[in-house]
PDB file of C-alpha atoms in Angstrom:
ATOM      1  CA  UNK A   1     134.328  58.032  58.808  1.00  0.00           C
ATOM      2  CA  UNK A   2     138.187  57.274  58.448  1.00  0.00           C
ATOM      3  CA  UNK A   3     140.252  60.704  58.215  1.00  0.00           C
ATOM      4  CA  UNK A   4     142.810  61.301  56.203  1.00  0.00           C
ATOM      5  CA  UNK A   5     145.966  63.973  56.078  1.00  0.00           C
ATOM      6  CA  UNK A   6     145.641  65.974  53.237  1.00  0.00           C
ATOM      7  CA  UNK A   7     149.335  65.677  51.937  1.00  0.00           C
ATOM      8  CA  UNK A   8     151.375  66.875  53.940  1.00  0.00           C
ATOM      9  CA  UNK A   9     149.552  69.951  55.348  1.00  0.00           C
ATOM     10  CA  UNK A  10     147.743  70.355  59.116  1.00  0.00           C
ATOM     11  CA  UNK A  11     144.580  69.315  57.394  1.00  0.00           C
ATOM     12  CA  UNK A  12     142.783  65.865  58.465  1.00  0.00           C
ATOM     13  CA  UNK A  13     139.947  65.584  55.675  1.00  0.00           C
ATOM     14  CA  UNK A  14     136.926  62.540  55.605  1.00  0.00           C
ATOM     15  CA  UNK A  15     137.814  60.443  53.091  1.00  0.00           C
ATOM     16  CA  UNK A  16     134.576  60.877  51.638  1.00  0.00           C
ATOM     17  CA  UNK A  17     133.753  64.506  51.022  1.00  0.00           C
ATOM     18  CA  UNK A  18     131.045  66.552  49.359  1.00  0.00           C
ATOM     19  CA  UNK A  19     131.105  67.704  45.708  1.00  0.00           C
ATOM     20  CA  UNK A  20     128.741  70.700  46.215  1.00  0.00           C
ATOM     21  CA  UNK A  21     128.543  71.711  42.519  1.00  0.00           C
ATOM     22  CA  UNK A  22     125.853  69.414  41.787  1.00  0.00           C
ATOM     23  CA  UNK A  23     123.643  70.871  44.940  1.00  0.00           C
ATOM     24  CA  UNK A  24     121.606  72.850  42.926  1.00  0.00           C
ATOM     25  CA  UNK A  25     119.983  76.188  43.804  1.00  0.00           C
ATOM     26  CA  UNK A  26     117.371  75.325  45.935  1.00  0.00           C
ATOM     27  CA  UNK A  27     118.948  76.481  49.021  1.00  0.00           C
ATOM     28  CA  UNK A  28     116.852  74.711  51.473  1.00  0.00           C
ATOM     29  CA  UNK A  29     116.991  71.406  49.804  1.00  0.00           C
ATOM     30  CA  UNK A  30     121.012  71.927  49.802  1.00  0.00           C
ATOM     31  CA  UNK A  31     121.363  73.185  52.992  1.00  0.00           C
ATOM     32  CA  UNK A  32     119.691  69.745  54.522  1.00  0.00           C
ATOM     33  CA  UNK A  33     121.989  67.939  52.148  1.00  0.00           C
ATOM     34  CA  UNK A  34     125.094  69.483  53.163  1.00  0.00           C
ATOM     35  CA  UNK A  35     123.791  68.975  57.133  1.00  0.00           C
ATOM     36  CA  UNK A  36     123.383  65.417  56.436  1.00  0.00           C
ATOM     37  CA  UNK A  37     126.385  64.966  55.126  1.00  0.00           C
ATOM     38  CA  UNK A  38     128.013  66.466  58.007  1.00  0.00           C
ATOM     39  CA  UNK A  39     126.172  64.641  60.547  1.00  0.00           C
ATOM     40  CA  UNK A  40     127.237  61.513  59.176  1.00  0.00           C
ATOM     41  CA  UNK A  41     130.784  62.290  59.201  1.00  0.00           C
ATOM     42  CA  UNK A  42     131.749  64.405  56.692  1.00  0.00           C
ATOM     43  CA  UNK A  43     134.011  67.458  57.267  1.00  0.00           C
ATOM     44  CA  UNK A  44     135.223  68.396  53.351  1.00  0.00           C
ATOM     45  CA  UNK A  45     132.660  70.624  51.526  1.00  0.00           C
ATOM     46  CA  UNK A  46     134.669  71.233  48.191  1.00  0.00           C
ATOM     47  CA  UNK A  47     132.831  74.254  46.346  1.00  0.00           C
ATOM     48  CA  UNK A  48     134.133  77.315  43.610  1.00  0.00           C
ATOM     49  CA  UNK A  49     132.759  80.802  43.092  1.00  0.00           C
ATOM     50  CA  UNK A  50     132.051  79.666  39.242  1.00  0.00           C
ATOM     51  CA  UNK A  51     129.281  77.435  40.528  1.00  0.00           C
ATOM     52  CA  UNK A  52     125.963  79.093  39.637  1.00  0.00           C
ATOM     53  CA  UNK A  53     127.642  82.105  39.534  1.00  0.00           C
ATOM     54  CA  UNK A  54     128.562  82.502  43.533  1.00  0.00           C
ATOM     55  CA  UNK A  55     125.045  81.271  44.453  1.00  0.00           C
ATOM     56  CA  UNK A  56     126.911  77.656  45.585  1.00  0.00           C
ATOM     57  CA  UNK A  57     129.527  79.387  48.117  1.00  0.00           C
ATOM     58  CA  UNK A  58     126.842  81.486  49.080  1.00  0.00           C
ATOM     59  CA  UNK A  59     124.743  78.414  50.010  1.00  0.00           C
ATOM     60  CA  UNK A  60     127.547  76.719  51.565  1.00  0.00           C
ATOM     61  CA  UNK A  61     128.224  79.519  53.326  1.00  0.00           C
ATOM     62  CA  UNK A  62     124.749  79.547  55.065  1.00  0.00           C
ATOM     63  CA  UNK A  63     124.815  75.521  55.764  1.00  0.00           C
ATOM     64  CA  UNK A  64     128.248  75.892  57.765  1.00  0.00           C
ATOM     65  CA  UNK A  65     127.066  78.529  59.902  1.00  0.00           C
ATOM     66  CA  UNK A  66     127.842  77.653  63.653  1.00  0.00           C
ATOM     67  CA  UNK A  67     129.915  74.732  62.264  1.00  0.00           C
ATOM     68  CA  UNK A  68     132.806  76.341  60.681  1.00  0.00           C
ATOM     69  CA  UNK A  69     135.534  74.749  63.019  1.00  0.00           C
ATOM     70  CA  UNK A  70     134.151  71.590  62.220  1.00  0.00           C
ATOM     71  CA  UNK A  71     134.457  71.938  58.062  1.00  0.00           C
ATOM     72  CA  UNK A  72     137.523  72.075  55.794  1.00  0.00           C
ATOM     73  CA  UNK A  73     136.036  74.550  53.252  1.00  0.00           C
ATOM     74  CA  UNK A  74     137.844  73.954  49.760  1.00  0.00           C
ATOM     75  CA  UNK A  75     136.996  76.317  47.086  1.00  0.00           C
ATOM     76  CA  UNK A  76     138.425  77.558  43.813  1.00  0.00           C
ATOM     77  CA  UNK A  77     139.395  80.879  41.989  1.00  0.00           C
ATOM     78  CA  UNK A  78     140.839  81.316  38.454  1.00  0.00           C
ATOM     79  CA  UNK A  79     137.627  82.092  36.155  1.00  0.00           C
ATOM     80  CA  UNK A  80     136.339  85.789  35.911  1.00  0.00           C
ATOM     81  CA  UNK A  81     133.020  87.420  34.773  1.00  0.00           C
ATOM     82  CA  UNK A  82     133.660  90.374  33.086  1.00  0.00           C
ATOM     83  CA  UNK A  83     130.729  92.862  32.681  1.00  0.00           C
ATOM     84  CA  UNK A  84     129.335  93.459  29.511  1.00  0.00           C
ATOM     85  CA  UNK A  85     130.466  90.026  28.360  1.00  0.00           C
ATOM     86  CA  UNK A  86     128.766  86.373  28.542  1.00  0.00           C
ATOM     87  CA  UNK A  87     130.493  83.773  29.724  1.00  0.00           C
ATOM     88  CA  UNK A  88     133.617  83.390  32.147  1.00  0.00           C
ATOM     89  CA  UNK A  89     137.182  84.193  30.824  1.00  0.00           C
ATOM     90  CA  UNK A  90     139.933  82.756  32.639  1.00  0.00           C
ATOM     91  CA  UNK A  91     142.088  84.623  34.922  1.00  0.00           C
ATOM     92  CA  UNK A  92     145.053  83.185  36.934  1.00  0.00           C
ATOM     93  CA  UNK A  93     146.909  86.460  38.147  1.00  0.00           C
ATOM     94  CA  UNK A  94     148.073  87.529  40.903  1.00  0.00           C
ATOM     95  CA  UNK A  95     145.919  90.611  41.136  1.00  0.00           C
ATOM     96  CA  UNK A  96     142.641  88.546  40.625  1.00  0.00           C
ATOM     97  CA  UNK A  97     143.260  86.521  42.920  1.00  0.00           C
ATOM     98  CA  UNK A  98     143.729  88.624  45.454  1.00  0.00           C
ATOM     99  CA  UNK A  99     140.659  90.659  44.682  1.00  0.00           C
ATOM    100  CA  UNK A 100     138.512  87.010  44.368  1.00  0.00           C
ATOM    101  CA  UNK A 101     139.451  85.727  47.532  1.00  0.00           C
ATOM    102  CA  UNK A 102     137.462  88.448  49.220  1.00  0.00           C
ATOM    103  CA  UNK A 103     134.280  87.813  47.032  1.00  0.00           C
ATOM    104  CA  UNK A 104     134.402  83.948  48.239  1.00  0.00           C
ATOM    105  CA  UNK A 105     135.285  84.965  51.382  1.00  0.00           C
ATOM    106  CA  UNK A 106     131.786  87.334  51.665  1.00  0.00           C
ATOM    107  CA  UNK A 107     129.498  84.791  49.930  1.00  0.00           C
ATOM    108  CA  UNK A 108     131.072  82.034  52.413  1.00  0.00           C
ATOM    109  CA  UNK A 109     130.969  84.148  55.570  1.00  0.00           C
ATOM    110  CA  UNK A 110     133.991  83.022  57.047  1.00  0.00           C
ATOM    111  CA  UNK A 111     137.351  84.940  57.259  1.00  0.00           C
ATOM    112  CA  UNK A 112     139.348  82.185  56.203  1.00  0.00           C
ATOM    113  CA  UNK A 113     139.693  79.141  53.385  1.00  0.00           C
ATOM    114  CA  UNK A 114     140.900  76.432  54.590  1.00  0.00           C
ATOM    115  CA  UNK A 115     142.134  75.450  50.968  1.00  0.00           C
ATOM    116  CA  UNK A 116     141.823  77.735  48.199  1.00  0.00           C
ATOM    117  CA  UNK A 117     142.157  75.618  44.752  1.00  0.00           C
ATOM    118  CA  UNK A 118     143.703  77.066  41.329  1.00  0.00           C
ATOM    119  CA  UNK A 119     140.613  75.934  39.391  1.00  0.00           C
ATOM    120  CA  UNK A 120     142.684  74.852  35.885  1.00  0.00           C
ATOM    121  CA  UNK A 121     145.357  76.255  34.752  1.00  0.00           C
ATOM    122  CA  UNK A 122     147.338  76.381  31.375  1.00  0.00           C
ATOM    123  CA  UNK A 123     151.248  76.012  30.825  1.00  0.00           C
ATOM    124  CA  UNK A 124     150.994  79.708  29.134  1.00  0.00           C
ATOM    125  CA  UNK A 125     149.669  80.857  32.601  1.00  0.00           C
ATOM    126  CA  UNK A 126     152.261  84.017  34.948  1.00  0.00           C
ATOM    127  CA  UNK A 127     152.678  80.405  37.053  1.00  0.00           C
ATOM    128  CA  UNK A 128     155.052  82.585  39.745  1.00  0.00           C
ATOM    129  CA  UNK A 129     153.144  85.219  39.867  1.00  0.00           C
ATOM    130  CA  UNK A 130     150.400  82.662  40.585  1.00  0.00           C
ATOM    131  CA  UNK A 131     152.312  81.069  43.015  1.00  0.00           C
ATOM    132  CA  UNK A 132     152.815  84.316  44.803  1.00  0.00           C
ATOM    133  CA  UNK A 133     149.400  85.428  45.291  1.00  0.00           C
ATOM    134  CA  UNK A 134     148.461  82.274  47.148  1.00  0.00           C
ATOM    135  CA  UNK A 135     151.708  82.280  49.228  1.00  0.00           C
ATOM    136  CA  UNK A 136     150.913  85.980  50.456  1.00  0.00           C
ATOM    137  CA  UNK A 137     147.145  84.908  51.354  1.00  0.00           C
ATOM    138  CA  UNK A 138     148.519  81.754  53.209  1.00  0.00           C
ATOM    139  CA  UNK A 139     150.959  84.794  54.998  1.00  0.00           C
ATOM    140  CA  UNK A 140     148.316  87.183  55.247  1.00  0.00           C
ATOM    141  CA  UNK A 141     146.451  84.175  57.278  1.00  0.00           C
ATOM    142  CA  UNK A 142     143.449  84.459  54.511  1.00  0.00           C
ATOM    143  CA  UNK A 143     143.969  81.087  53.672  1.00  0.00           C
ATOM    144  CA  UNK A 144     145.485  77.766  55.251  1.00  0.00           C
ATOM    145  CA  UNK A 145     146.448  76.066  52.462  1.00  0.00           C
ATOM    146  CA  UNK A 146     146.581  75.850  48.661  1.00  0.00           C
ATOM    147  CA  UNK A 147     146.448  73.466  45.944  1.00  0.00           C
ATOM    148  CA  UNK A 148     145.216  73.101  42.528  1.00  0.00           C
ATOM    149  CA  UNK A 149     142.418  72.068  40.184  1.00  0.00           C
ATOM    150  CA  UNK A 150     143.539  70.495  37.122  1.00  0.00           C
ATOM    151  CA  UNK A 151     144.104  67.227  34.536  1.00  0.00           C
ATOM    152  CA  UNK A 152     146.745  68.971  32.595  1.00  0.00           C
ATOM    153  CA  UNK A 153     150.175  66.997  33.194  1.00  0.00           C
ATOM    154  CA  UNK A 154     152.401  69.527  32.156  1.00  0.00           C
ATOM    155  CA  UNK A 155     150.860  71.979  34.408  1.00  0.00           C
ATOM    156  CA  UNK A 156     150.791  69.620  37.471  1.00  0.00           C
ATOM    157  CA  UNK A 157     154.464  69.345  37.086  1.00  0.00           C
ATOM    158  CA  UNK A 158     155.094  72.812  37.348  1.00  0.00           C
ATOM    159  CA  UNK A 159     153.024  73.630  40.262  1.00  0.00           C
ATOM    160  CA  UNK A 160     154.305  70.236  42.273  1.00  0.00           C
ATOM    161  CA  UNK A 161     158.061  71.523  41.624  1.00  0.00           C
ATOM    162  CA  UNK A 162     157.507  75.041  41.546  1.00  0.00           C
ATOM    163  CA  UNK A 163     154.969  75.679  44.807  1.00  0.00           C
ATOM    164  CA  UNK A 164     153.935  74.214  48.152  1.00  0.00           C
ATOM    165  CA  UNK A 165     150.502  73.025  46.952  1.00  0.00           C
ATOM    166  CA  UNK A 166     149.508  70.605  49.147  1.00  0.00           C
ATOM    167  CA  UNK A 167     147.004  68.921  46.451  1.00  0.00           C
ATOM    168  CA  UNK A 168     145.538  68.199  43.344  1.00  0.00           C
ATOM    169  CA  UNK A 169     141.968  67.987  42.504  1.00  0.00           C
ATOM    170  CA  UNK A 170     142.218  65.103  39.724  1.00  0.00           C
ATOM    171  CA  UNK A 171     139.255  63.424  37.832  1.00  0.00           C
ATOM    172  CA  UNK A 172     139.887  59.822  38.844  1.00  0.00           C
ATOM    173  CA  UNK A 173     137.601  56.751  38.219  1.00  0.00           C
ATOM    174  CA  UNK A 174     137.454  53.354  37.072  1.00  0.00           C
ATOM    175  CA  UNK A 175     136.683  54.787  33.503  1.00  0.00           C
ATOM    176  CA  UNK A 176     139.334  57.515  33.748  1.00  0.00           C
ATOM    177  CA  UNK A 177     142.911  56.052  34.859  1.00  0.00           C
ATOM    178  CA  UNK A 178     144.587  58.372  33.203  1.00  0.00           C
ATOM    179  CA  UNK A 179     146.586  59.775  36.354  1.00  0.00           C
ATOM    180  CA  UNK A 180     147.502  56.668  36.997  1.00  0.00           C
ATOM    181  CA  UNK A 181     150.429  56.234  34.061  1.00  0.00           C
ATOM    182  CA  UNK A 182     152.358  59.583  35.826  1.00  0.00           C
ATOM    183  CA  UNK A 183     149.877  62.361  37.246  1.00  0.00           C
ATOM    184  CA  UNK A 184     149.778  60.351  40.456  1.00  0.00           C
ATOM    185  CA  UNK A 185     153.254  58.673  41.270  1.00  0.00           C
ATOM    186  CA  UNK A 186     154.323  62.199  40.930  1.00  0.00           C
ATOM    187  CA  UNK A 187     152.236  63.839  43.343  1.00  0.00           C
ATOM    188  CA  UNK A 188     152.129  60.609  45.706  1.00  0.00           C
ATOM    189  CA  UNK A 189     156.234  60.571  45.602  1.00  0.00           C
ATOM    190  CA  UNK A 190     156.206  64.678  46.854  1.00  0.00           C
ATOM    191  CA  UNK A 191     153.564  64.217  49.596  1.00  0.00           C
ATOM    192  CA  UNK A 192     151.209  65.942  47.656  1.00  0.00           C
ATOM    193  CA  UNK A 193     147.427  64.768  48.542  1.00  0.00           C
ATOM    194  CA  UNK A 194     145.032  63.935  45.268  1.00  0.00           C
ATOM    195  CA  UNK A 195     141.380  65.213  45.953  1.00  0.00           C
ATOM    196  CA  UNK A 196     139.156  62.325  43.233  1.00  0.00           C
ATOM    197  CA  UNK A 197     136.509  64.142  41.959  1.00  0.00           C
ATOM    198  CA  UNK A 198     134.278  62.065  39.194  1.00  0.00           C
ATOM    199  CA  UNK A 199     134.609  58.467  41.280  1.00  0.00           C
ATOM    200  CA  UNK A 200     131.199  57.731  39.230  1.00  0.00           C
ATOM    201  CA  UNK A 201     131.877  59.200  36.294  1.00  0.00           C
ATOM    202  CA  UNK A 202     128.380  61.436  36.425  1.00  0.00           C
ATOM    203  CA  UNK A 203     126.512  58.552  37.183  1.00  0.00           C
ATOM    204  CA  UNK A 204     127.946  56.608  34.536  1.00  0.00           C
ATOM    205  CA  UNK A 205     129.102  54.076  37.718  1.00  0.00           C
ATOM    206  CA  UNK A 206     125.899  54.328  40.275  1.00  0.00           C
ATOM    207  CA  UNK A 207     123.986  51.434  41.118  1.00  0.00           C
ATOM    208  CA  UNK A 208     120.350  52.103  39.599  1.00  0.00           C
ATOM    209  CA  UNK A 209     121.285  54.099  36.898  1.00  0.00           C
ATOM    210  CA  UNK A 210     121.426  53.096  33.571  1.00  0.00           C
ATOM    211  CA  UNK A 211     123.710  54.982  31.212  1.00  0.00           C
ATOM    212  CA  UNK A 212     122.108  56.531  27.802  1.00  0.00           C
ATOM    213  CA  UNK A 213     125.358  57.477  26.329  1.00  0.00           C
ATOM    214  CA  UNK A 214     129.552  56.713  26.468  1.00  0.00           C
ATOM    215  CA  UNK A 215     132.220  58.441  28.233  1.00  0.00           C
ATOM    216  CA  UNK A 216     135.627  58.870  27.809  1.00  0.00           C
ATOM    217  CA  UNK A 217     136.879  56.082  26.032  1.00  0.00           C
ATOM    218  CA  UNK A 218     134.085  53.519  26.201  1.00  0.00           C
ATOM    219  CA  UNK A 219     131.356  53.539  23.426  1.00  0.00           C
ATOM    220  CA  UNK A 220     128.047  52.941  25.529  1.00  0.00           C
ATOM    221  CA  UNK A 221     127.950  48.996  24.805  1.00  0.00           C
ATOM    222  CA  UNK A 222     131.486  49.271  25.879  1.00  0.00           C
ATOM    223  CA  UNK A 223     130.721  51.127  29.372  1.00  0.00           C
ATOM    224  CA  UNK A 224     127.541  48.954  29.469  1.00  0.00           C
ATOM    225  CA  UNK A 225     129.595  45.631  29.801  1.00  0.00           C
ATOM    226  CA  UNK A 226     132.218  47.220  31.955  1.00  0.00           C
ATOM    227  CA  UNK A 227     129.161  47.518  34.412  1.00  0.00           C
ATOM    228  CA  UNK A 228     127.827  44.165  33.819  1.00  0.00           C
ATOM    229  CA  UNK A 229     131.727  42.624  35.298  1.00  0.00           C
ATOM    230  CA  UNK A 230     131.885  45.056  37.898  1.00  0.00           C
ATOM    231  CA  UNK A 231     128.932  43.833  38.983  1.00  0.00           C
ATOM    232  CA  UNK A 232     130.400  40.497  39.382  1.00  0.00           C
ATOM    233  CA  UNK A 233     132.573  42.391  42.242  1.00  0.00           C
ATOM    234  CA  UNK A 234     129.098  43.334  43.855  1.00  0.00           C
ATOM    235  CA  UNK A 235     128.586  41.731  47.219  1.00  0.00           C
ATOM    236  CA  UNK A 236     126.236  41.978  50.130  1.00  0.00           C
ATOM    237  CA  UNK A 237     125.852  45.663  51.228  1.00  0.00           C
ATOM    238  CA  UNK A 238     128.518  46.957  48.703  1.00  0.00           C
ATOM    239  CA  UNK A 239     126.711  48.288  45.215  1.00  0.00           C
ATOM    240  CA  UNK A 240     128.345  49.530  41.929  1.00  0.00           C
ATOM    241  CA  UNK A 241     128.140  52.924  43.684  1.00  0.00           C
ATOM    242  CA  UNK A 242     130.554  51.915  46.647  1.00  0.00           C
ATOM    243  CA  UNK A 243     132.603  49.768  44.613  1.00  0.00           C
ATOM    244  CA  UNK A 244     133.475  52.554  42.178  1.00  0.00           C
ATOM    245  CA  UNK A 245     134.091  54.681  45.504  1.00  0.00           C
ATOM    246  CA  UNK A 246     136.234  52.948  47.090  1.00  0.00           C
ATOM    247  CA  UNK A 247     138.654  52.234  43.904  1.00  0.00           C
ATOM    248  CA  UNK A 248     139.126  55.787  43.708  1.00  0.00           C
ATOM    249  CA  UNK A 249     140.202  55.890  47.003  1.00  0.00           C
ATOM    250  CA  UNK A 250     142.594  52.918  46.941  1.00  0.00           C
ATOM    251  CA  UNK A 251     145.242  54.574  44.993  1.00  0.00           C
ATOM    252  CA  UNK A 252     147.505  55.820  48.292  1.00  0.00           C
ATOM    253  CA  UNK A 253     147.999  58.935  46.772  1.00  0.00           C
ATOM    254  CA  UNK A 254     144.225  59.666  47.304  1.00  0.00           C
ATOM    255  CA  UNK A 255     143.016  61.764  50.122  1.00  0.00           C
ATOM    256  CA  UNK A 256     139.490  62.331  49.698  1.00  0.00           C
ATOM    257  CA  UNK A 257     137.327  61.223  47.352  1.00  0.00           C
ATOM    258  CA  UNK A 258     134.145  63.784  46.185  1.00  0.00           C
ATOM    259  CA  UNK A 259     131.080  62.336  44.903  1.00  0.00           C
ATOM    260  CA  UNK A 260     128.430  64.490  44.503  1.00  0.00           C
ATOM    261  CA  UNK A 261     124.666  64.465  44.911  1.00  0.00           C
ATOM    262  CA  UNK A 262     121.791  66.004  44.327  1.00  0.00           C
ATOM    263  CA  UNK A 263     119.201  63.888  46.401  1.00  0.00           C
ATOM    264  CA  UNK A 264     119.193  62.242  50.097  1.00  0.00           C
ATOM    265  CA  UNK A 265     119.317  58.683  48.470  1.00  0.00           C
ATOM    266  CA  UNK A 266     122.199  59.579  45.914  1.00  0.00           C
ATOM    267  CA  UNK A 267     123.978  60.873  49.482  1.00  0.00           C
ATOM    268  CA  UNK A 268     123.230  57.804  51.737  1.00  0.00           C
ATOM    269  CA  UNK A 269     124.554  55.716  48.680  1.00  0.00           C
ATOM    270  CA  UNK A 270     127.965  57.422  48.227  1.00  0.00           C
ATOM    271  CA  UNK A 271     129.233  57.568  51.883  1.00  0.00           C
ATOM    272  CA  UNK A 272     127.758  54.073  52.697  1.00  0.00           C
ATOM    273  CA  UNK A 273     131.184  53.531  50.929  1.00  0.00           C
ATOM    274  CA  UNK A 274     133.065  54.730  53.996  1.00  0.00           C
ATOM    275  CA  UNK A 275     131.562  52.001  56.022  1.00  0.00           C
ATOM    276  CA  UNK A 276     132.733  49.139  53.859  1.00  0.00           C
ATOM    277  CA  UNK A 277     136.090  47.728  53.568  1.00  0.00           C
ATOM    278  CA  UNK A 278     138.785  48.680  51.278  1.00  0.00           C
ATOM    279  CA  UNK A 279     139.075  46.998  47.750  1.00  0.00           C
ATOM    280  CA  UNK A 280     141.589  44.055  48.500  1.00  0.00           C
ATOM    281  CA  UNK A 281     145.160  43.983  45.977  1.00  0.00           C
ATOM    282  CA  UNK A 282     143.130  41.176  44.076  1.00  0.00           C
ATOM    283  CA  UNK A 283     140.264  43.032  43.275  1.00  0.00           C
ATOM    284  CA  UNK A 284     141.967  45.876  42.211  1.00  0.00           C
ATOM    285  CA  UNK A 285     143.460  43.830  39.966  1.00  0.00           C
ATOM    286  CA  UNK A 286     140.268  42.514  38.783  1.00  0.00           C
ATOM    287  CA  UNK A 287     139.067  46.244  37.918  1.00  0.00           C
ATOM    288  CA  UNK A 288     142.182  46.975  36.086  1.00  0.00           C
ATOM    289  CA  UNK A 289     141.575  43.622  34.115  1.00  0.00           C
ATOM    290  CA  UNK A 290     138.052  45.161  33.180  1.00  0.00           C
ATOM    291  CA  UNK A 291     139.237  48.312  32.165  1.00  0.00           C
ATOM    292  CA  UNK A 292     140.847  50.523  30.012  1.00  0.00           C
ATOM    293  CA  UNK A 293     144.576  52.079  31.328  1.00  0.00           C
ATOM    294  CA  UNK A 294     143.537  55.264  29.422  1.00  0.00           C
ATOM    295  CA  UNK A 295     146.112  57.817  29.280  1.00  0.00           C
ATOM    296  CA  UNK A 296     146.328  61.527  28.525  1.00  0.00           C
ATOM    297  CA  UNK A 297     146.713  62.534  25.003  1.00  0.00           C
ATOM    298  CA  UNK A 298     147.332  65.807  24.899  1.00  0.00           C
ATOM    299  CA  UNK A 299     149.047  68.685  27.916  1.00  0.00           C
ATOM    300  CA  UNK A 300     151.699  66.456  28.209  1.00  0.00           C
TER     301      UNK A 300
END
């Protein structure tokens, strides 16, 4: 498994990690799934304390027990359950923060993050007092390093020129391009490290699946024949799946790439990707020629 600096931080990450949102809560089934993973070479478990409500750091938590020098543990902070109220209300201040950190830090059982993640973020956010909270953790020790969660333009802007985030999680794919008009030139040209999350598009790009519905900009007939000529680009012991991997991670600006999985076989299929070569300029091209160069509409 190639490793890759995560910007410009101390932080050497597989380029294939582990979205661990979609584990589930079975926590033997994702406990196996996360060992596997790390047997094979991966070291980047990304998680949040939104997913299942604490239950995934929790799980993660368990799996990395007597392997925590091994794993960079990314997880995120930023939505709040109140009690007394349903749902999750956003929360980006300084004071949360603080107080949340210790809650991941319990359900993980480690006494540090290796990268604690903004997870979103508006323009109308108290951005420096933000900022500050994570700076004083990275002081206090509690965490290593910082970076953010987000497909808002104007608020990648102000973090990249405003902080010392050393990435951005970014939904990238073949079917979502949009960071590649601005979002990523920007954070390539500050040494900032882009974490892909979506590289399939929730299945919409696996091998042996067959989409029942759109995304993004395609129609389902549209994303339908997009699959049919990126399976010309299929070749021996390289599937849709890997393909659709390893464009994500041929933009330089990308990192780390973070398919998830549920099962073993969706697994094996997403980091057989690390054992193929990288897309070629030419077939790159090719993609782009297939697809859409969707941009963002709207944070701006």
């Amino acid at each position: 498994m190639k490793m890759n600096r995560l910007g410009s931080s101390d932080l050497m990450v597989s380029e294939i990690g582990l979205g661990c949102m979609s584990l589930g809560t079975d926590e033997s089934d994702a406990i196996t799934l996360i060992h596997e993973a790390l047997d094979r070479g991966v070291n980047f478990l990304d998680t949040a304390d939104l997913y299942d409500a604490g239950t995934n750091e929790a799980i993660v938590g368990k799996a990395i027990k007597g392997r925590r020098d091994r794993v960079i543990v990314a997880t995120k902070v930023g939505n709040r359950r109140i009690p007394g109220q349903d749902g999750w209300s956003w929360d980006a201040s300084k004071a949360y923060i603080l107080s949340a950190v210790k809650d991941s830090l319990s359900r993980l059982g480690t006494d540090y993050i290796d990268l604690y993640q903004l997870h979103g973020g508006t323009i109308e956010d108290p951005i420096d007092d933000t900022i500050e909270a994570f700076e004083q953790l990275k002081k206090e020790g509690v965490i290593r390093e910082y970076g953010i969660s987000s497909i808002r333009p104007n608020v990648i802007r102000e973090y990249v020129s405003r902080s010392s985030i050393v990435s951005v999680m970014n939904q990238y794919s073949i079917v979502d391009r949009r960071g590649e008009e601005s979002v990523l030139p920007l954070i390539q040209e500050h040494r900032i490290g882009v974490i892909a999350r979506g590289p399939l598009a929730s299945g919409a790009l696996a091998a042996n699946r067959e989409p029942v519905k759109g995304v993004l900009d395609y129609e389902l007939d549209e994303l339908l024949e997009l699959r049919r000529k990126l399976q010309e680009l299929e070749t021996p012991g390289r599937s849709l799946t890997q393909l659709a991997i390893r464009y994500s991670l041929a933009h330089p600006a990308v990192a780390v790439a973070i398919p998830g999985a549920r099962t073993r076989e969706q697994l094996l299929q997403n980091l057989a990707a690390a054992d193929i070569p990288e897309l070629s300029p030419g077939e790159v091209e090719r993609i782009h020629s297939f697809s859409k160069a969707n941009q963002y509409t709207i944070h701006r």
